[in-house]
PDB file of C-alpha atoms and ligand atoms in Angstrom:
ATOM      1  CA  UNK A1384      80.727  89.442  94.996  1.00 82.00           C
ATOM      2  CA  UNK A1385      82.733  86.251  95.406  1.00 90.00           C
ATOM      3  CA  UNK A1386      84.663  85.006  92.749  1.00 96.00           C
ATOM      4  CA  UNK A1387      84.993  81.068  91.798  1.00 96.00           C
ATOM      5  CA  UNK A1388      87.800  78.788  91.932  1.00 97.00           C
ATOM      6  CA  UNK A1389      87.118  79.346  87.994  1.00 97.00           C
ATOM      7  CA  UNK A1390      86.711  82.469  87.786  1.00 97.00           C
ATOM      8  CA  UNK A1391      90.389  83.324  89.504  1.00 98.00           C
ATOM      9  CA  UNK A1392      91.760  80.967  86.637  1.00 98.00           C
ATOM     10  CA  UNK A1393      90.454  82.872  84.310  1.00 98.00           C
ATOM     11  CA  UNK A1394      91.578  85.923  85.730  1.00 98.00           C
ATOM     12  CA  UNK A1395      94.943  84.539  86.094  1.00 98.00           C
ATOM     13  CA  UNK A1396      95.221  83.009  82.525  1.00 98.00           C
ATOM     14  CA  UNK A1397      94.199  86.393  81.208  1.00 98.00           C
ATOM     15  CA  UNK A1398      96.595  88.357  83.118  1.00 98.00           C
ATOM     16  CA  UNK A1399      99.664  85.916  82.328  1.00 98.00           C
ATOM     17  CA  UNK A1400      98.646  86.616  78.796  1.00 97.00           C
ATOM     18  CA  UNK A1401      98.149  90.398  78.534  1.00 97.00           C
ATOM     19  CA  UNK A1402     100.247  91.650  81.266  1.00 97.00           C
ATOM     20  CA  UNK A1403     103.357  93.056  79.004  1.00 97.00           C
ATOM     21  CA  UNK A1404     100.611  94.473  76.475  1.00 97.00           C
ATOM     22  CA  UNK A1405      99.073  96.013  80.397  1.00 97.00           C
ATOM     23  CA  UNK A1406     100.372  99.394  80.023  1.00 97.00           C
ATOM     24  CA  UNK A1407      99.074  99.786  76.745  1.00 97.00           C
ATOM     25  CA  UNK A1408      95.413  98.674  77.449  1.00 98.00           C
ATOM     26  CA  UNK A1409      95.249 100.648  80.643  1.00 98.00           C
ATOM     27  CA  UNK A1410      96.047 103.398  78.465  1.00 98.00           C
ATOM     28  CA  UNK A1411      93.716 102.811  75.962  1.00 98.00           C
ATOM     29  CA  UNK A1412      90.866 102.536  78.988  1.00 98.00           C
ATOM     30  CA  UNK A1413      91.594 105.805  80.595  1.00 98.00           C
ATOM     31  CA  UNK A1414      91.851 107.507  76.785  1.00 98.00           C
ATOM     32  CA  UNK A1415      88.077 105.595  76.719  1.00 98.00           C
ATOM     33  CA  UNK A1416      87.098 106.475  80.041  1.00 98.00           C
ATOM     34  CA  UNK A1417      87.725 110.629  79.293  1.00 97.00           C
ATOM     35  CA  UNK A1418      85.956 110.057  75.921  1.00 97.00           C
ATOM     36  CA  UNK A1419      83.040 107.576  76.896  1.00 98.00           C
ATOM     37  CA  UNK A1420      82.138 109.428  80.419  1.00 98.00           C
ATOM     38  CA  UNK A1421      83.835 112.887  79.958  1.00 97.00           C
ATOM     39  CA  UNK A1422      82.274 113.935  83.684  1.00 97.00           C
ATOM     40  CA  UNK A1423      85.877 111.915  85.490  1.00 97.00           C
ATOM     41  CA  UNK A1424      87.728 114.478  83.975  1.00 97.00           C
ATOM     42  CA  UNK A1425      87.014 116.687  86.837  1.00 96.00           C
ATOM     43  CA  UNK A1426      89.631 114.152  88.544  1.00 96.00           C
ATOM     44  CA  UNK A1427      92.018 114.645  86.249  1.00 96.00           C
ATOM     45  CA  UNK A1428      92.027 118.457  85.720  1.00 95.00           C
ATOM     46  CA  UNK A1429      95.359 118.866  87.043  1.00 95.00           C
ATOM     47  CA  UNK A1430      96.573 116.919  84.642  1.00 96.00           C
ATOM     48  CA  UNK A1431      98.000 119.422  81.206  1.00 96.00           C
ATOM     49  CA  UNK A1432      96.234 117.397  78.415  1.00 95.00           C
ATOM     50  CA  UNK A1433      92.920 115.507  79.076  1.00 95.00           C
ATOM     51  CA  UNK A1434      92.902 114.672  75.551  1.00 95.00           C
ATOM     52  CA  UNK A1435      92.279 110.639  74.839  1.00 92.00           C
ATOM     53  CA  UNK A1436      95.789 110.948  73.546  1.00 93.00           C
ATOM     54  CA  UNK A1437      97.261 112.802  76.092  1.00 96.00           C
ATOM     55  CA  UNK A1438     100.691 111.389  77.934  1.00 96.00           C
ATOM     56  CA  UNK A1439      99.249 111.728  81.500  1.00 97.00           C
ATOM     57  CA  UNK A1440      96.230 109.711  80.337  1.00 97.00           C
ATOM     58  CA  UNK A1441      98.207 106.931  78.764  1.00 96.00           C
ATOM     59  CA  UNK A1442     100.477 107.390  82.029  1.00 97.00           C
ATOM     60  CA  UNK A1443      97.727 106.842  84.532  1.00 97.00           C
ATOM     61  CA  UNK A1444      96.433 103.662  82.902  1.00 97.00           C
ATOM     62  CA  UNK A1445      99.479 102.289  83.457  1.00 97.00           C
ATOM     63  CA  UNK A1446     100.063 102.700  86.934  1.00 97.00           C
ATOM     64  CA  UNK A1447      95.943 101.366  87.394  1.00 98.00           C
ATOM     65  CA  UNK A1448      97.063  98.530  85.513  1.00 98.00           C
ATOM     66  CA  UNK A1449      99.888  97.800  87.372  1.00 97.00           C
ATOM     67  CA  UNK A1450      97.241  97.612  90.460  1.00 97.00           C
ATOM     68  CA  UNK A1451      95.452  95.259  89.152  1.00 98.00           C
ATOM     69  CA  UNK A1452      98.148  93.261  88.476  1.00 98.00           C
ATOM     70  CA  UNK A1453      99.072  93.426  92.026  1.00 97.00           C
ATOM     71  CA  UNK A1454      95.196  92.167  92.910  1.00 97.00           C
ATOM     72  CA  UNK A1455      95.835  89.887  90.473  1.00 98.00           C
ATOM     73  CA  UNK A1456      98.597  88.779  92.594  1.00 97.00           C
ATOM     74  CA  UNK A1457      96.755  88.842  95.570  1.00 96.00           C
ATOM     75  CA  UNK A1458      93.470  87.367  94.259  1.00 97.00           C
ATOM     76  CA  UNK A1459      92.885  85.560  97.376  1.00 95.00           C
ATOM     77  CA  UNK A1460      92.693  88.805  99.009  1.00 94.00           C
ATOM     78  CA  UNK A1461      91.834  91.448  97.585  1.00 95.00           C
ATOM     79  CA  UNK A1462      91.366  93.891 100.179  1.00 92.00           C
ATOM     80  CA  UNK A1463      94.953  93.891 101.545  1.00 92.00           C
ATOM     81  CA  UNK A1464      96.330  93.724  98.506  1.00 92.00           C
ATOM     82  CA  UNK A1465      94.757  97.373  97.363  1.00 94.00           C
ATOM     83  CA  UNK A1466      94.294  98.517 101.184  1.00 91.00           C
ATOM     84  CA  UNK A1467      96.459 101.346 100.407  1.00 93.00           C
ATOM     85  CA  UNK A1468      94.863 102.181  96.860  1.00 94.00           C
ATOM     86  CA  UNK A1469      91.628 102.373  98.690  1.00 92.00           C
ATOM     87  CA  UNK A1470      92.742 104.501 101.559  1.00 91.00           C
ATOM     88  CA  UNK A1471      94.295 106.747  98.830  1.00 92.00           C
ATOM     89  CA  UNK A1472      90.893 107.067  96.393  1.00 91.00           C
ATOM     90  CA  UNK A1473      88.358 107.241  99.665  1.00 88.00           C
ATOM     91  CA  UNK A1474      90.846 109.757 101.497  1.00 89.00           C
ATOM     92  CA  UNK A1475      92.663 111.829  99.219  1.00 90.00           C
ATOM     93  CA  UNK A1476      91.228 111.694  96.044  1.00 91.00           C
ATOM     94  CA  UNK A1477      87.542 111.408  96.958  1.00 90.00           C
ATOM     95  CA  UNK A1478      86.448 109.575  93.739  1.00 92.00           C
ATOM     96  CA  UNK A1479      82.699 109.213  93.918  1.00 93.00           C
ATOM     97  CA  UNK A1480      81.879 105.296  93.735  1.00 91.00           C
ATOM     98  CA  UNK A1481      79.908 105.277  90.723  1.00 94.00           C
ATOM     99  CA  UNK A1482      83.073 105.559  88.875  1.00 96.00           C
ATOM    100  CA  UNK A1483      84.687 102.621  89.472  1.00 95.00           C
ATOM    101  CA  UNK A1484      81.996 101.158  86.947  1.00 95.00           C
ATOM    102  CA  UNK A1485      82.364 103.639  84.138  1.00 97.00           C
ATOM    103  CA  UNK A1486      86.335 102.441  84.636  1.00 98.00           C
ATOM    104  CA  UNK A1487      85.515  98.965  84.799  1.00 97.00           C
ATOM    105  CA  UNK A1488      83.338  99.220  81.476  1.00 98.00           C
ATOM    106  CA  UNK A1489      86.134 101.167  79.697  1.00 98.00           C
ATOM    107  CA  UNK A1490      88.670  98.404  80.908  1.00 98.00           C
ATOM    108  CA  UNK A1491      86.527  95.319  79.583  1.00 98.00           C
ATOM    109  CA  UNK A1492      86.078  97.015  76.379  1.00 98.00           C
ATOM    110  CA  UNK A1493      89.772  97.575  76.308  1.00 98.00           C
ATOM    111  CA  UNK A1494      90.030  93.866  77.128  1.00 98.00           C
ATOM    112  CA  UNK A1495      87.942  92.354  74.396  1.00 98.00           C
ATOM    113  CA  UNK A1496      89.827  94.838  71.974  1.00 98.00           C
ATOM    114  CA  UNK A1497      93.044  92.583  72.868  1.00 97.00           C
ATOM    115  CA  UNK A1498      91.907  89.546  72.878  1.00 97.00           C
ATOM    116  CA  UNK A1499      89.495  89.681  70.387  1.00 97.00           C
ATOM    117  CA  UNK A1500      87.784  86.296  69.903  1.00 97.00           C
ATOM    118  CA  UNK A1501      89.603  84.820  72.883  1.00 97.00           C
ATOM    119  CA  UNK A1502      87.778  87.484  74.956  1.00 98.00           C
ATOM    120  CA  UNK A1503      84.612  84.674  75.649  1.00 98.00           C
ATOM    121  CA  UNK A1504      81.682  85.338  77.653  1.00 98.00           C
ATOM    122  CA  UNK A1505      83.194  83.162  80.416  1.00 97.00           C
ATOM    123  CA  UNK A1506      86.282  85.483  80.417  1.00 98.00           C
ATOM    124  CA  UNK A1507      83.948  88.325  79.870  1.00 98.00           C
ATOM    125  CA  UNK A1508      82.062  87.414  83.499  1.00 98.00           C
ATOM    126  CA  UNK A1509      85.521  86.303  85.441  1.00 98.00           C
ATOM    127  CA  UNK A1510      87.062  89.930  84.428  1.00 98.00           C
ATOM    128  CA  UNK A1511      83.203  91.765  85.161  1.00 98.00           C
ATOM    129  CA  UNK A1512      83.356  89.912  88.643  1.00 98.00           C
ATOM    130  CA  UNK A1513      86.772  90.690  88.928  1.00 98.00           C
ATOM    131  CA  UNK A1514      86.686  94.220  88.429  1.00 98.00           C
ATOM    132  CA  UNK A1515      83.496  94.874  90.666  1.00 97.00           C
ATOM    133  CA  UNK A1516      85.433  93.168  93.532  1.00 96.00           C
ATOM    134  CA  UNK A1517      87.913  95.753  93.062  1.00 96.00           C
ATOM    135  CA  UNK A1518      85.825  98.282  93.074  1.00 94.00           C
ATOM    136  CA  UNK A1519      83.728  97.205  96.108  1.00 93.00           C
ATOM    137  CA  UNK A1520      87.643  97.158  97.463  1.00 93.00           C
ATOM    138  CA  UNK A1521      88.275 100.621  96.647  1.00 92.00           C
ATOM    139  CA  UNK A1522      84.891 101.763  97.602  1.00 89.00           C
ATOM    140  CA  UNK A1523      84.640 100.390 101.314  1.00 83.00           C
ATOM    141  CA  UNK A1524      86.892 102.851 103.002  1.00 80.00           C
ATOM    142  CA  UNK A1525      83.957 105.442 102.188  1.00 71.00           C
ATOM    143  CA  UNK A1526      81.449 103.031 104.342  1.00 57.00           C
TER     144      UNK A1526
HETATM  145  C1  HEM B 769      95.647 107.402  91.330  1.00 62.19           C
HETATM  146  C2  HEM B 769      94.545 102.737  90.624  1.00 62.19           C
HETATM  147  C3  HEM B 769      89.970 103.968  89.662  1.00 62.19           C
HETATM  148  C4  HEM B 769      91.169 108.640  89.972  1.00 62.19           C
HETATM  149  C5  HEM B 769      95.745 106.037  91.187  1.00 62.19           C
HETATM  150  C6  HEM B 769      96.970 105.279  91.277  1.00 62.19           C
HETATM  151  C7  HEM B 769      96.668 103.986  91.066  1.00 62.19           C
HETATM  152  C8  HEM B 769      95.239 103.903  90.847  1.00 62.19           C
HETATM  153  C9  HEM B 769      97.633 102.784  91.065  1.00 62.19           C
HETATM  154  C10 HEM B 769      98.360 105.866  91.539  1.00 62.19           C
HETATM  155  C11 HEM B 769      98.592 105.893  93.027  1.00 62.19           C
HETATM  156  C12 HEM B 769      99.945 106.464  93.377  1.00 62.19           C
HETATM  157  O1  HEM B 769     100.543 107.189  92.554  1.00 62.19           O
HETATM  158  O2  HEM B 769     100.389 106.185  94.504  1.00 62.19           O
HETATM  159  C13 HEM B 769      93.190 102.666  90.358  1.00 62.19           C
HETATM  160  C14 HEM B 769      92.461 101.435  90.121  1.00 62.19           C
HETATM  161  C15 HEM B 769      91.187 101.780  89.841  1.00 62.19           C
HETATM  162  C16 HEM B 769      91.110 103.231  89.906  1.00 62.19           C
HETATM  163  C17 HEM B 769      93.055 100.022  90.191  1.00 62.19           C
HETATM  164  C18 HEM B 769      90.001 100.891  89.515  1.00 62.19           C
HETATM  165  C19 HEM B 769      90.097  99.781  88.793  1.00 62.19           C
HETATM  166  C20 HEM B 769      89.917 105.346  89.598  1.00 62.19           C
HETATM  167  C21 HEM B 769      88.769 106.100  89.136  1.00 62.19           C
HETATM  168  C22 HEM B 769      89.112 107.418  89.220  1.00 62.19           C
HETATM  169  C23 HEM B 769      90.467 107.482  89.742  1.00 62.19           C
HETATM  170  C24 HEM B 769      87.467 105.476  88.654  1.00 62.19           C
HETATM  171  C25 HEM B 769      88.291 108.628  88.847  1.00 62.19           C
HETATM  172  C26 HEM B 769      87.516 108.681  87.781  1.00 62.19           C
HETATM  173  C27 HEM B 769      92.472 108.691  90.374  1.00 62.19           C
HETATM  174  C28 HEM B 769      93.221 109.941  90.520  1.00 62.19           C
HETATM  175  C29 HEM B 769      94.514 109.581  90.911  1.00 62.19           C
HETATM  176  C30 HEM B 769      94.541 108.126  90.998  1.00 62.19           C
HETATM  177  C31 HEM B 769      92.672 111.355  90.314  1.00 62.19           C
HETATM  178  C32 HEM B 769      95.690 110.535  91.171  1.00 62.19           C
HETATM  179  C33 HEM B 769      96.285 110.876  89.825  1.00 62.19           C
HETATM  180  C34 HEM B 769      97.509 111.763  89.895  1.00 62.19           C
HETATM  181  O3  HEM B 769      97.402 112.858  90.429  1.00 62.19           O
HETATM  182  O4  HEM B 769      98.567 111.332  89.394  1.00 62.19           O
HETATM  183  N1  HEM B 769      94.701 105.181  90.920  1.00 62.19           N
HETATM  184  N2  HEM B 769      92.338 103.724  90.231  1.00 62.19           N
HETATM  185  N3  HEM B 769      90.909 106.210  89.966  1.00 62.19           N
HETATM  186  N4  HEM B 769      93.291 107.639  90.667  1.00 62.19           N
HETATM  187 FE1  HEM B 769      92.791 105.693  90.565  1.00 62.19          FE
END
């Protein structure tokens, strides 16, 4: 996936705009994600509350947020900028792959929820490219 001169823009315009509301949506993604695709719980279940409500949830989204403002950031390369983040999720955590798109649904819903009508189809693709770059990121340390 390889993202267009236009496409980082639009990634950038969107972040500039939504970054101090960024704790709140990736809160509102990971309450979604538990909800929508209740199997990624299983990574959670340390956590006390899995609830959609629940202060670790609304915790966690914020720190994944704050990662993808850092790819944001680094949106000329990706890959070092999460190197870490991947090491950590392939490594440590194990996450299987396939959940990297349940969170990158959860997020774009979270997204158009924000923005509402400013949420376009052209921002819609940017942030779906966006996101699967990320997760192609976070996923290659498994290869
Ligand atoms: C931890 C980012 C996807 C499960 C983290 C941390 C960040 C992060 C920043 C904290 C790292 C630290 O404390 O040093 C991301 C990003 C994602 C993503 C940017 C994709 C856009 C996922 C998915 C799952 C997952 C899909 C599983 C469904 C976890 C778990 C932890 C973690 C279990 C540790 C939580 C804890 O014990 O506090 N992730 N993550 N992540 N992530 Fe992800």
């Amino acid at each position: 996936m390889t993202l267009s001169d236009h496409d980082k823009e639009l990634i950038v315009k969107v972040w500039k705009k939504i970054s101090p509301k960024a704790a709140q949506i990736g809160g509102d993604a990971l309450a979604r994600l538990v909800v929508v695709f209740p199997q990624t719980k299983i990574y959670f279940s340390h956590f006390a509350d899995l609830s959609p409500s629940s202060p670790q949830i609304k915790a966690h989204g914020a720190k994944v947020l704050g990662a993808i403002g850092e790819a944001v950031r680094g949106i000329d390369n990706v890959s070092v900028s999460l190197s870490k983040l991947s090491e950590l999720h392939a490594y440590n955590l194990r996450v299987d792959p396939v959940n990297f798109k349940l969170l990158a649904h959860t997020l774009l819903v979270s997204l158009s929820a924000t923005l509402g009508a400013e949420f376009t189809p052209e921002i819609h693709l940017a942030w779906d490219k966006f996101l699967a770059v990320i997760a192609a990121v976070l996923s290659e340390k498994y290869r």
